[in-house]
PDB file of C-alpha atoms in Angstrom:
ATOM      1  CA  VAL A   1     120.771  81.990  78.904  1.00  0.00           C
ATOM      2  CA  ASP A   2     117.927  83.863  78.476  1.00  0.00           C
ATOM      3  CA  LEU A   3     114.183  82.229  78.267  1.00  0.00           C
ATOM      4  CA  GLU A   4     111.654  84.750  77.536  1.00  0.00           C
ATOM      5  CA  LEU A   5     108.006  83.346  77.205  1.00  0.00           C
ATOM      6  CA  SER A   6     105.814  86.498  78.416  1.00  0.00           C
ATOM      7  CA  GLN A   7     102.574  87.664  77.076  1.00  0.00           C
ATOM      8  CA  ASN A   8     101.610  84.232  75.602  1.00  0.00           C
ATOM      9  CA  GLN A   9      98.619  82.162  76.563  1.00  0.00           C
ATOM     10  CA  LEU A  10     100.467  79.716  78.560  1.00  0.00           C
ATOM     11  CA  ASN A  11      98.470  77.579  81.010  1.00  0.00           C
ATOM     12  CA  GLY A  12      99.178  74.919  83.666  1.00  0.00           C
ATOM     13  CA  SER A  13     101.914  74.970  86.161  1.00  0.00           C
ATOM     14  CA  ILE A  14     105.572  75.979  85.838  1.00  0.00           C
ATOM     15  CA  PRO A  15     107.851  72.891  84.805  1.00  0.00           C
ATOM     16  CA  THR A  16     110.174  71.802  87.491  1.00  0.00           C
ATOM     17  CA  SER A  17     112.497  70.752  85.169  1.00  0.00           C
ATOM     18  CA  LEU A  18     113.591  74.667  84.666  1.00  0.00           C
ATOM     19  CA  GLY A  19     115.452  73.977  87.882  1.00  0.00           C
ATOM     20  CA  ASP A  20     117.911  71.907  85.827  1.00  0.00           C
ATOM     21  CA  LEU A  21     118.894  74.669  83.565  1.00  0.00           C
ATOM     22  CA  SER A  22     122.165  75.665  85.654  1.00  0.00           C
ATOM     23  CA  ASN A  23     123.178  78.519  83.311  1.00  0.00           C
ATOM     24  CA  LEU A  24     119.903  80.201  83.216  1.00  0.00           C
ATOM     25  CA  GLU A  25     120.157  83.887  83.791  1.00  0.00           C
ATOM     26  CA  ILE A  26     116.963  85.363  82.915  1.00  0.00           C
ATOM     27  CA  LEU A  27     113.518  83.952  83.175  1.00  0.00           C
ATOM     28  CA  PHE A  28     110.321  85.864  81.813  1.00  0.00           C
ATOM     29  CA  LEU A  29     106.932  84.095  82.374  1.00  0.00           C
ATOM     30  CA  ARG A  30     104.818  87.105  82.924  1.00  0.00           C
ATOM     31  CA  ASP A  31     101.476  88.108  81.573  1.00  0.00           C
ATOM     32  CA  ASN A  32     100.401  84.293  80.971  1.00  0.00           C
ATOM     33  CA  GLN A  33      97.617  82.069  82.516  1.00  0.00           C
ATOM     34  CA  LEU A  34     100.111  79.824  84.832  1.00  0.00           C
ATOM     35  CA  SER A  35      98.781  78.319  87.808  1.00  0.00           C
ATOM     36  CA  GLY A  36      99.859  76.044  91.079  1.00  0.00           C
ATOM     37  CA  SER A  37     102.823  76.804  92.823  1.00  0.00           C
ATOM     38  CA  ILE A  38     106.452  78.216  92.349  1.00  0.00           C
ATOM     39  CA  PRO A  39     108.583  75.250  91.779  1.00  0.00           C
ATOM     40  CA  GLN A  40     111.232  74.906  94.889  1.00  0.00           C
ATOM     41  CA  GLU A  41     113.633  73.675  92.108  1.00  0.00           C
ATOM     42  CA  LEU A  42     114.059  77.347  90.788  1.00  0.00           C
ATOM     43  CA  GLU A  43     116.076  77.638  93.998  1.00  0.00           C
ATOM     44  CA  ASN A  44     118.857  75.570  92.157  1.00  0.00           C
ATOM     45  CA  LEU A  45     119.487  78.318  89.452  1.00  0.00           C
ATOM     46  CA  LYS A  46     122.386  79.866  91.054  1.00  0.00           C
ATOM     47  CA  ASN A  47     122.990  82.088  88.205  1.00  0.00           C
ATOM     48  CA  LEU A  48     119.582  83.632  88.039  1.00  0.00           C
ATOM     49  CA  ILE A  49     119.386  87.250  87.610  1.00  0.00           C
ATOM     50  CA  VAL A  50     116.032  88.281  86.615  1.00  0.00           C
ATOM     51  CA  LEU A  51     112.821  86.349  87.560  1.00  0.00           C
ATOM     52  CA  GLU A  52     109.561  87.645  86.379  1.00  0.00           C
ATOM     53  CA  LEU A  53     106.487  85.795  87.109  1.00  0.00           C
ATOM     54  CA  ASP A  54     103.866  88.564  87.603  1.00  0.00           C
ATOM     55  CA  THR A  55     100.287  88.578  86.398  1.00  0.00           C
ATOM     56  CA  ASN A  56      99.474  84.839  86.551  1.00  0.00           C
ATOM     57  CA  GLN A  57      97.647  82.757  88.620  1.00  0.00           C
ATOM     58  CA  LEU A  58     100.163  81.259  90.929  1.00  0.00           C
ATOM     59  CA  SER A  59      99.565  80.247  94.375  1.00  0.00           C
ATOM     60  CA  GLY A  60     101.498  78.781  97.479  1.00  0.00           C
ATOM     61  CA  TYR A  61     104.680  80.295  99.060  1.00  0.00           C
ATOM     62  CA  LEU A  62     107.602  81.910  97.247  1.00  0.00           C
ATOM     63  CA  PRO A  63     110.502  79.444  97.501  1.00  0.00           C
ATOM     64  CA  PRO A  64     112.540  80.551 100.782  1.00  0.00           C
ATOM     65  CA  ASN A  65     115.938  80.236  99.236  1.00  0.00           C
ATOM     66  CA  ILE A  66     115.047  82.209  95.701  1.00  0.00           C
ATOM     67  CA  CYS A  67     118.230  84.198  96.196  1.00  0.00           C
ATOM     68  CA  GLN A  68     120.428  81.537  97.086  1.00  0.00           C
ATOM     69  CA  GLY A  69     122.761  82.148  94.218  1.00  0.00           C
ATOM     70  CA  GLY A  70     123.219  85.776  95.339  1.00  0.00           C
ATOM     71  CA  LYS A  71     122.979  87.139  91.888  1.00  0.00           C
ATOM     72  CA  LEU A  72     119.476  88.228  91.873  1.00  0.00           C
ATOM     73  CA  THR A  73     118.674  91.867  90.825  1.00  0.00           C
ATOM     74  CA  ASN A  74     114.980  91.691  89.421  1.00  0.00           C
ATOM     75  CA  LEU A  75     112.429  89.850  91.271  1.00  0.00           C
ATOM     76  CA  SER A  76     108.793  90.293  89.839  1.00  0.00           C
ATOM     77  CA  VAL A  77     105.954  88.157  91.192  1.00  0.00           C
ATOM     78  CA  GLN A  78     103.371  90.746  91.515  1.00  0.00           C
ATOM     79  CA  THR A  79      99.518  90.156  90.744  1.00  0.00           C
ATOM     80  CA  ASN A  80      99.159  86.609  91.632  1.00  0.00           C
ATOM     81  CA  TYR A  81      97.643  84.700  94.617  1.00  0.00           C
ATOM     82  CA  LEU A  82     100.831  84.071  96.675  1.00  0.00           C
ATOM     83  CA  THR A  83     100.500  83.374 100.392  1.00  0.00           C
ATOM     84  CA  GLY A  84     102.961  82.827 103.342  1.00  0.00           C
ATOM     85  CA  PRO A  85     106.143  84.805 104.292  1.00  0.00           C
ATOM     86  CA  ILE A  86     108.576  86.891 102.689  1.00  0.00           C
ATOM     87  CA  PRO A  87     111.482  84.498 101.489  1.00  0.00           C
ATOM     88  CA  LYS A  88     114.168  84.660 104.378  1.00  0.00           C
ATOM     89  CA  SER A  89     116.803  84.698 101.640  1.00  0.00           C
ATOM     90  CA  LEU A  90     115.993  88.065 100.451  1.00  0.00           C
ATOM     91  CA  LYS A  91     117.237  89.815 103.669  1.00  0.00           C
ATOM     92  CA  ASN A  92     120.655  89.293 102.742  1.00  0.00           C
ATOM     93  CA  CYS A  93     120.425  89.539  98.888  1.00  0.00           C
ATOM     94  CA  THR A  94     122.414  92.564  98.664  1.00  0.00           C
ATOM     95  CA  SER A  95     122.189  92.251  94.537  1.00  0.00           C
ATOM     96  CA  LEU A  96     118.675  93.093  94.524  1.00  0.00           C
ATOM     97  CA  VAL A  97     117.820  96.273  92.447  1.00  0.00           C
ATOM     98  CA  ARG A  98     113.936  96.122  91.577  1.00  0.00           C
ATOM     99  CA  VAL A  99     111.494  93.973  93.771  1.00  0.00           C
ATOM    100  CA  ARG A 100     107.617  93.427  93.179  1.00  0.00           C
ATOM    101  CA  LEU A 101     105.967  91.500  95.378  1.00  0.00           C
ATOM    102  CA  ASP A 102     102.479  93.527  95.591  1.00  0.00           C
ATOM    103  CA  GLN A 103      99.020  92.362  94.749  1.00  0.00           C
ATOM    104  CA  ASN A 104      99.352  89.114  96.593  1.00  0.00           C
ATOM    105  CA  GLN A 105      98.284  87.567  99.871  1.00  0.00           C
ATOM    106  CA  LEU A 106     101.666  87.424 101.569  1.00  0.00           C
ATOM    107  CA  THR A 107     101.604  87.252 105.488  1.00  0.00           C
ATOM    108  CA  GLY A 108     103.916  87.818 108.233  1.00  0.00           C
ATOM    109  CA  ASN A 109     105.871  90.243 110.325  1.00  0.00           C
ATOM    110  CA  ILE A 110     108.050  92.223 108.017  1.00  0.00           C
ATOM    111  CA  SER A 111     110.062  94.039 110.843  1.00  0.00           C
ATOM    112  CA  GLU A 112     113.054  91.685 110.405  1.00  0.00           C
ATOM    113  CA  ASP A 113     112.691  90.521 106.775  1.00  0.00           C
ATOM    114  CA  PHE A 114     114.509  93.093 104.964  1.00  0.00           C
ATOM    115  CA  GLY A 115     118.181  93.946 105.130  1.00  0.00           C
ATOM    116  CA  VAL A 116     120.357  96.947 103.859  1.00  0.00           C
ATOM    117  CA  TYR A 117     120.559  96.832  99.961  1.00  0.00           C
ATOM    118  CA  PRO A 118     123.427  98.748  98.457  1.00  0.00           C
ATOM    119  CA  ASN A 119     121.794  98.765  94.683  1.00  0.00           C
ATOM    120  CA  LEU A 120     118.084  98.509  95.575  1.00  0.00           C
ATOM    121  CA  ASP A 121     116.280 101.137  93.442  1.00  0.00           C
ATOM    122  CA  PHE A 122     112.575 100.037  93.713  1.00  0.00           C
ATOM    123  CA  MET A 123     110.699  97.981  96.323  1.00  0.00           C
ATOM    124  CA  ASN A 124     106.761  97.550  96.165  1.00  0.00           C
ATOM    125  CA  ILE A 125     105.076  95.128  98.881  1.00  0.00           C
ATOM    126  CA  SER A 126     101.797  96.748  98.724  1.00  0.00           C
ATOM    127  CA  HIS A 127      98.451  95.173  99.203  1.00  0.00           C
ATOM    128  CA  ASN A 128      99.130  92.200 100.889  1.00  0.00           C
ATOM    129  CA  ASN A 129      98.552  91.096 104.629  1.00  0.00           C
ATOM    130  CA  LEU A 130     101.923  91.918 106.137  1.00  0.00           C
ATOM    131  CA  TYR A 131     102.285  93.408 109.552  1.00  0.00           C
ATOM    132  CA  GLY A 132     104.761  94.714 112.002  1.00  0.00           C
ATOM    133  CA  GLU A 133     106.622  97.626 112.064  1.00  0.00           C
ATOM    134  CA  ILE A 134     108.738  99.422 109.304  1.00  0.00           C
ATOM    135  CA  SER A 135     112.588  98.790 109.685  1.00  0.00           C
ATOM    136  CA  HIS A 136     114.953 101.639 109.702  1.00  0.00           C
ATOM    137  CA  ASN A 137     117.118  99.707 107.255  1.00  0.00           C
ATOM    138  CA  TRP A 138     115.106 101.321 104.464  1.00  0.00           C
ATOM    139  CA  GLY A 139     116.727 104.686 105.153  1.00  0.00           C
ATOM    140  CA  GLN A 140     120.095 103.207 104.749  1.00  0.00           C
ATOM    141  CA  CYS A 141     119.666 102.004 101.280  1.00  0.00           C
ATOM    142  CA  PRO A 142     121.405 104.672  99.232  1.00  0.00           C
ATOM    143  CA  LYS A 143     120.028 104.140  95.706  1.00  0.00           C
ATOM    144  CA  LEU A 144     116.282 103.528  96.780  1.00  0.00           C
ATOM    145  CA  LYS A 145     114.209 105.772  95.006  1.00  0.00           C
ATOM    146  CA  THR A 146     110.673 103.945  95.068  1.00  0.00           C
ATOM    147  CA  LEU A 147     109.176 102.183  98.697  1.00  0.00           C
ATOM    148  CA  ILE A 148     105.450 101.271  98.302  1.00  0.00           C
ATOM    149  CA  MET A 149     104.224  99.605 101.400  1.00  0.00           C
ATOM    150  CA  ALA A 150     100.394 100.768 101.164  1.00  0.00           C
ATOM    151  CA  GLY A 151      97.445  98.506 101.816  1.00  0.00           C
ATOM    152  CA  ASN A 152      99.070  96.040 104.521  1.00  0.00           C
ATOM    153  CA  ASN A 153      98.473  96.233 108.431  1.00  0.00           C
ATOM    154  CA  LEU A 154     101.688  97.944 109.445  1.00  0.00           C
ATOM    155  CA  THR A 155     101.884  99.665 112.747  1.00  0.00           C
ATOM    156  CA  GLY A 156     104.203 101.838 114.847  1.00  0.00           C
ATOM    157  CA  SER A 157     105.923 105.052 113.715  1.00  0.00           C
ATOM    158  CA  ILE A 158     107.874 106.179 110.507  1.00  0.00           C
ATOM    159  CA  PRO A 159     111.581 105.686 111.110  1.00  0.00           C
ATOM    160  CA  PRO A 160     113.399 109.037 110.915  1.00  0.00           C
ATOM    161  CA  GLU A 161     115.868 107.308 108.590  1.00  0.00           C
ATOM    162  CA  ILE A 162     113.365 107.113 105.874  1.00  0.00           C
ATOM    163  CA  GLY A 163     112.108 110.750 106.159  1.00  0.00           C
ATOM    164  CA  ASN A 164     115.771 111.822 105.958  1.00  0.00           C
ATOM    165  CA  ALA A 165     116.634 109.698 102.864  1.00  0.00           C
ATOM    166  CA  THR A 166     116.230 112.605 100.436  1.00  0.00           C
ATOM    167  CA  GLN A 167     117.297 109.864  97.521  1.00  0.00           C
ATOM    168  CA  ILE A 168     113.367 108.479  97.989  1.00  0.00           C
ATOM    169  CA  HIS A 169     111.178 110.161  95.476  1.00  0.00           C
ATOM    170  CA  VAL A 170     108.093 107.901  95.830  1.00  0.00           C
ATOM    171  CA  LEU A 171     107.076 107.049  99.248  1.00  0.00           C
ATOM    172  CA  ASP A 172     103.635 105.351  99.456  1.00  0.00           C
ATOM    173  CA  LEU A 173     102.610 104.166 103.108  1.00  0.00           C
ATOM    174  CA  SER A 174      99.034 104.584 102.853  1.00  0.00           C
ATOM    175  CA  SER A 175      96.227 102.215 104.179  1.00  0.00           C
ATOM    176  CA  ASN A 176      98.225 100.949 107.286  1.00  0.00           C
ATOM    177  CA  HIS A 177      98.034 102.152 111.036  1.00  0.00           C
ATOM    178  CA  LEU A 178     101.351 104.130 111.006  1.00  0.00           C
ATOM    179  CA  VAL A 179     101.989 107.489 113.147  1.00  0.00           C
ATOM    180  CA  VAL A 180     104.023 110.265 111.958  1.00  0.00           C
ATOM    181  CA  GLU A 181     106.347 111.625 115.016  1.00  0.00           C
ATOM    182  CA  THR A 182     108.019 114.893 114.188  1.00  0.00           C
ATOM    183  CA  ASP A 183     109.386 117.992 115.985  1.00  0.00           C
ATOM    184  CA  GLU A 184     106.401 120.361 115.937  1.00  0.00           C
ATOM    185  CA  LYS A 185     108.267 123.473 115.663  1.00  0.00           C
ATOM    186  CA  ILE A 186     110.416 122.206 112.676  1.00  0.00           C
ATOM    187  CA  ALA A 187     106.921 121.379 111.038  1.00  0.00           C
ATOM    188  CA  ILE A 188     105.503 124.773 111.766  1.00  0.00           C
ATOM    189  CA  ASN A 189     108.663 126.389 110.153  1.00  0.00           C
ATOM    190  CA  ASP A 190     108.435 124.244 107.087  1.00  0.00           C
ATOM    191  CA  ILE A 191     104.773 125.135 106.616  1.00  0.00           C
ATOM    192  CA  VAL A 192     105.432 128.954 107.423  1.00  0.00           C
ATOM    193  CA  SER A 193     108.635 128.989 104.730  1.00  0.00           C
ATOM    194  CA  GLY A 194     106.594 127.451 101.909  1.00  0.00           C
ATOM    195  CA  THR A 195     109.701 125.425 100.830  1.00  0.00           C
ATOM    196  CA  GLU A 196     109.641 121.625 100.147  1.00  0.00           C
ATOM    197  CA  ALA A 197     109.605 119.981 103.347  1.00  0.00           C
ATOM    198  CA  PHE A 198     111.857 116.729 103.983  1.00  0.00           C
ATOM    199  CA  GLY A 199     111.779 114.252 107.050  1.00  0.00           C
ATOM    200  CA  VAL A 200     108.932 111.684 107.967  1.00  0.00           C
ATOM    201  CA  ALA A 201     106.206 114.496 107.920  1.00  0.00           C
ATOM    202  CA  ARG A 202     107.117 115.914 104.307  1.00  0.00           C
ATOM    203  CA  GLY A 203     104.003 114.171 102.831  1.00  0.00           C
ATOM    204  CA  ILE A 204     101.634 116.144 105.229  1.00  0.00           C
ATOM    205  CA  ILE A 205     103.629 119.298 105.198  1.00  0.00           C
ATOM    206  CA  ASN A 206     103.549 119.434 101.288  1.00  0.00           C
ATOM    207  CA  ASP A 207      99.933 118.660 101.202  1.00  0.00           C
ATOM    208  CA  ILE A 208      99.268 121.730 103.545  1.00  0.00           C
ATOM    209  CA  HIS A 209     101.235 123.724 100.995  1.00  0.00           C
ATOM    210  CA  MET A 210      99.070 122.635  98.106  1.00  0.00           C
ATOM    211  CA  LEU A 211      95.785 123.134 100.030  1.00  0.00           C
ATOM    212  CA  SER A 212      96.931 126.535 101.226  1.00  0.00           C
ATOM    213  CA  ARG A 213      96.827 127.751  97.694  1.00  0.00           C
ATOM    214  CA  ASN A 214      93.080 127.802  97.843  1.00  0.00           C
ATOM    215  CA  PHE A 215      93.204 130.430 100.576  1.00  0.00           C
ATOM    216  CA  ASP A 216      94.050 134.260  99.957  1.00  0.00           C
ATOM    217  CA  SER A 217      95.757 134.153 103.602  1.00  0.00           C
ATOM    218  CA  LEU A 218      96.908 131.249 105.866  1.00  0.00           C
ATOM    219  CA  SER A 219      98.835 131.658 108.832  1.00  0.00           C
ATOM    220  CA  SER A 220     100.559 128.843 110.836  1.00  0.00           C
ATOM    221  CA  VAL A 221     101.728 129.555 114.745  1.00  0.00           C
ATOM    222  CA  PHE A 222     103.786 127.209 116.961  1.00  0.00           C
ATOM    223  CA  VAL A 223     102.034 126.485 120.521  1.00  0.00           C
ATOM    224  CA  PRO A 224     103.925 124.454 122.955  1.00  0.00           C
ATOM    225  CA  ARG A 225     102.225 121.305 123.797  1.00  0.00           C
ATOM    226  CA  LEU A 226     101.908 122.495 127.243  1.00  0.00           C
ATOM    227  CA  CYS A 227      99.377 125.097 126.065  1.00  0.00           C
ATOM    228  CA  ASN A 228      97.649 122.751 123.545  1.00  0.00           C
ATOM    229  CA  THR A 229      96.765 119.618 125.545  1.00  0.00           C
ATOM    230  CA  VAL A 230      93.302 119.619 123.763  1.00  0.00           C
ATOM    231  CA  ALA A 231      94.782 118.679 120.354  1.00  0.00           C
ATOM    232  CA  ASP A 232      97.206 116.225 122.041  1.00  0.00           C
ATOM    233  CA  ARG A 233      94.584 114.424 124.061  1.00  0.00           C
ATOM    234  CA  LEU A 234      92.272 114.522 120.925  1.00  0.00           C
ATOM    235  CA  ALA A 235      94.913 112.893 118.743  1.00  0.00           C
ATOM    236  CA  LYS A 236      95.456 110.213 121.107  1.00  0.00           C
ATOM    237  CA  PHE A 237      91.879 109.696 121.390  1.00  0.00           C
ATOM    238  CA  ALA A 238      91.650 109.221 117.617  1.00  0.00           C
ATOM    239  CA  LEU A 239      94.629 106.687 117.663  1.00  0.00           C
ATOM    240  CA  GLY A 240      92.990 104.571 120.316  1.00  0.00           C
ATOM    241  CA  SER A 241      89.461 104.571 118.825  1.00  0.00           C
ATOM    242  CA  VAL A 242      88.040 101.955 116.603  1.00  0.00           C
ATOM    243  CA  SER A 243      85.107 104.030 115.488  1.00  0.00           C
ATOM    244  CA  ILE A 244      84.438 107.120 113.732  1.00  0.00           C
ATOM    245  CA  ASP A 245      83.502 109.926 116.255  1.00  0.00           C
ATOM    246  CA  VAL A 246      82.304 113.464 114.523  1.00  0.00           C
ATOM    247  CA  TRP A 247      81.083 116.583 116.948  1.00  0.00           C
ATOM    248  CA  LEU A 248      79.306 119.056 115.030  1.00  0.00           C
ATOM    249  CA  GLU A 249      78.521 121.428 117.935  1.00  0.00           C
ATOM    250  CA  GLU A 250      79.551 120.209 121.254  1.00  0.00           C
ATOM    251  CA  GLY A 251      82.771 118.279 121.736  1.00  0.00           C
ATOM    252  CA  PRO A 252      82.921 115.485 124.446  1.00  0.00           C
ATOM    253  CA  SER A 253      82.507 116.578 127.962  1.00  0.00           C
ATOM    254  CA  TRP A 254      86.007 115.066 129.212  1.00  0.00           C
ATOM    255  CA  ILE A 255      87.580 117.540 126.879  1.00  0.00           C
ATOM    256  CA  ASP A 256      86.640 120.428 129.249  1.00  0.00           C
ATOM    257  CA  VAL A 257      89.265 120.035 131.891  1.00  0.00           C
ATOM    258  CA  PHE A 258      91.807 120.424 129.065  1.00  0.00           C
ATOM    259  CA  LEU A 259      90.342 123.430 127.648  1.00  0.00           C
ATOM    260  CA  GLN A 260      90.501 125.128 130.992  1.00  0.00           C
ATOM    261  CA  ALA A 261      94.238 123.852 131.451  1.00  0.00           C
ATOM    262  CA  ASP A 262      95.238 125.382 128.070  1.00  0.00           C
ATOM    263  CA  ALA A 263      93.527 128.782 128.821  1.00  0.00           C
ATOM    264  CA  ASN A 264      95.409 128.782 132.269  1.00  0.00           C
ATOM    265  CA  ASN A 265      98.691 127.952 130.752  1.00  0.00           C
ATOM    266  CA  LEU A 266      98.407 130.429 127.876  1.00  0.00           C
ATOM    267  CA  GLU A 267      97.747 133.139 130.479  1.00  0.00           C
ATOM    268  CA  LEU A 268     100.699 132.062 132.410  1.00  0.00           C
ATOM    269  CA  SER A 269     102.834 132.203 129.202  1.00  0.00           C
TER     270      SER A 269
END
């Protein structure tokens, strides 16, 4: 059964009686003016494959067992006013192909909310109030081409499994509090070679490639951390600082000791 009522001017709440349509497979209610919460009765739709409720005025929590039937492939609820955590049933919903939860007010720690999805192609959870660390599971989704998590409060480092997932074509983790950890020597070699980079630092390296086209000549040299403690200390200072610090002429006095140490180590090397 297929029920398509998108792009009308429907208002009011979603009828709970939709949960009685046991054979319903596709439900399109997007681009309307629907309000209120998503009925928990939709969990009764064990044959549901596609659920699109995006671009309405829906609020409240997503039903926790929305994927209870195990057949859901497409879930789109973006651009609403939804709150609360990611439904727990999504973690083991291996049938998922396309998921859009973006542009809501979802909260919670996403570190353990998602699993490994053999068929997932597209995932967007951007612009919510989610926090926690990015799971390495995302790099183990063999068909995942688009992963968007921008505009949340995610922390920690970007898992190397994501950087090594060459099937991912679109990766947007901007406007979070993430750290890129990579082998500096490999990064410099990728910059010097001019070829397309892979790994967690590929976005930064490819940006450097783009910017370098504005210069007649640009060279990069690998300097061991032992001989570059100034850069290391400044980077750590920036990560731990909540303010914006700019030094136009003289740097902070505490950096002098590291400048001297770098000079001494360079002489020894």
